[in-house]
Amino acid sequence: MNQIISNTQQQQNMSLDNTPPSGRSRPEELVPSRYAVQVGEIEVLVISDGVLPLPTQMLGHNADPAARAAWLKDMFLPQDAFDWALNVVVVRSGDQTILIDAGLGLDPNLNLPRAGQLIKRLEAASIDLASVTDVVLTHMHMDHVGGLLVEGVKEQLRPDLRIHVAAAEVKFWESPDFSHVSMPPGFPDALRATAKRFTKEYQSQLRLFDEEYEVAPGVVVSRTGGHTPGHSVVRVASGGDRLMFAGDAVFAVGFEHPDWHNGFEHDPEEAARVRVRLLRELAETGGQLVATHLPFPSVGRVAVDGDDFRWVAAFWDY
Ligand SMILES: [Zn+2]
């Protein structure tokens, strides 16, 4: 499935492949940071931007602390804080190369040295920033737009780059409501400042949609709301295969406890409804799911039994 890539494409550095590019030497990382999935005719590459340690209370700030502690214990996770994955996706459909979200970036004030790896890992995957024709943003939290604000990145991007984002998202960040979130201190200010800076930097490249937009053949972004008012998911469909990039609609705890409110959700009740709707859709279609904060490469499927959902990780394809 991952090998449907021609030699010609490889020579042009065009393939979204799991094999390292030949003829280049670079220090090897000890962790895999990209994983390719073929969806019909469309190539999808999950790239890790690294990890972000966050307090566990954020997993479900409306949950009984004992229930939260029990879930962490069952998952063999530490009780105080654990690392959230940061997954970014590159999609190639026809002659378009689409970057879905952009990772956290490298803000030295945040002291998050294990995040913000995207640019280096795109390079390791032989994906030239100048080859990106479109960016799709699931939403404008800094862990999804920050990579575009890393020094020197904008200069490498094409002047005609299109950045697709829901109109409701851009509007939200003009005067964002943080009254329902539960974030560590400092985060709201950092999120506000990053979204503002992003809008200013990329204003002329923003292409707003209301509810849905077909970015490329078989690649459709749809607004869900919930997490943020303009939060959107991307559905990729080709030749009977389906994959959904769900952004921040689904977290690791969300299969067993879809009603737990994540600390980053601006409208947690709506976010929970969105989560259940998407999980039901995925269970029904059998399509693959990729989400920002599920453990890398976060490729899997959703099983359902009544109201109980279960994550079924994909077997890696070598
Ligand atoms: Zn996020």
Short mmCIF file of C-alpha atoms and ligand atoms in Angstrom, two decimals, residues 52 54 84-86 101 138-139 141-144 227 231 247-248 251 262 264 292-293, ligand 1:
data_model
loop_
_atom_site.label_atom_id
_atom_site.label_comp_id
_atom_site.label_asym_id
_atom_site.label_seq_id
_atom_site.Cartn_x
_atom_site.Cartn_y
_atom_site.Cartn_z
CA LEU A 52 4.13 18.47 24.13
CA LEU A 54 0.71 18.70 29.45
CA TRP A 84 0.76 14.70 23.73
CA ALA A 85 1.75 13.81 20.20
CA LEU A 86 1.69 16.56 17.58
CA ASP A 101 -1.78 22.15 10.07
CA THR A 138 -8.13 22.67 11.36
CA HIS A 139 -8.07 25.68 13.70
CA HIS A 141 -4.38 27.24 18.14
CA MET A 142 -0.63 27.72 18.22
CA ASP A 143 0.15 24.00 18.06
CA HIS A 144 -1.51 24.02 14.61
CA HIS A 227 -13.16 22.76 19.93
CA HIS A 231 -12.60 23.90 14.02
CA GLY A 247 -7.57 17.69 14.20
CA ASP A 248 -8.51 18.22 17.86
CA PHE A 251 -8.07 12.79 21.90
CA ASN A 262 -10.61 18.70 27.08
CA PHE A 264 -8.36 23.36 25.14
CA THR A 292 -3.31 15.64 15.91
CA HIS A 293 -2.83 14.43 19.47
ZN ZN B 1 -4.12 20.95 19.28
#
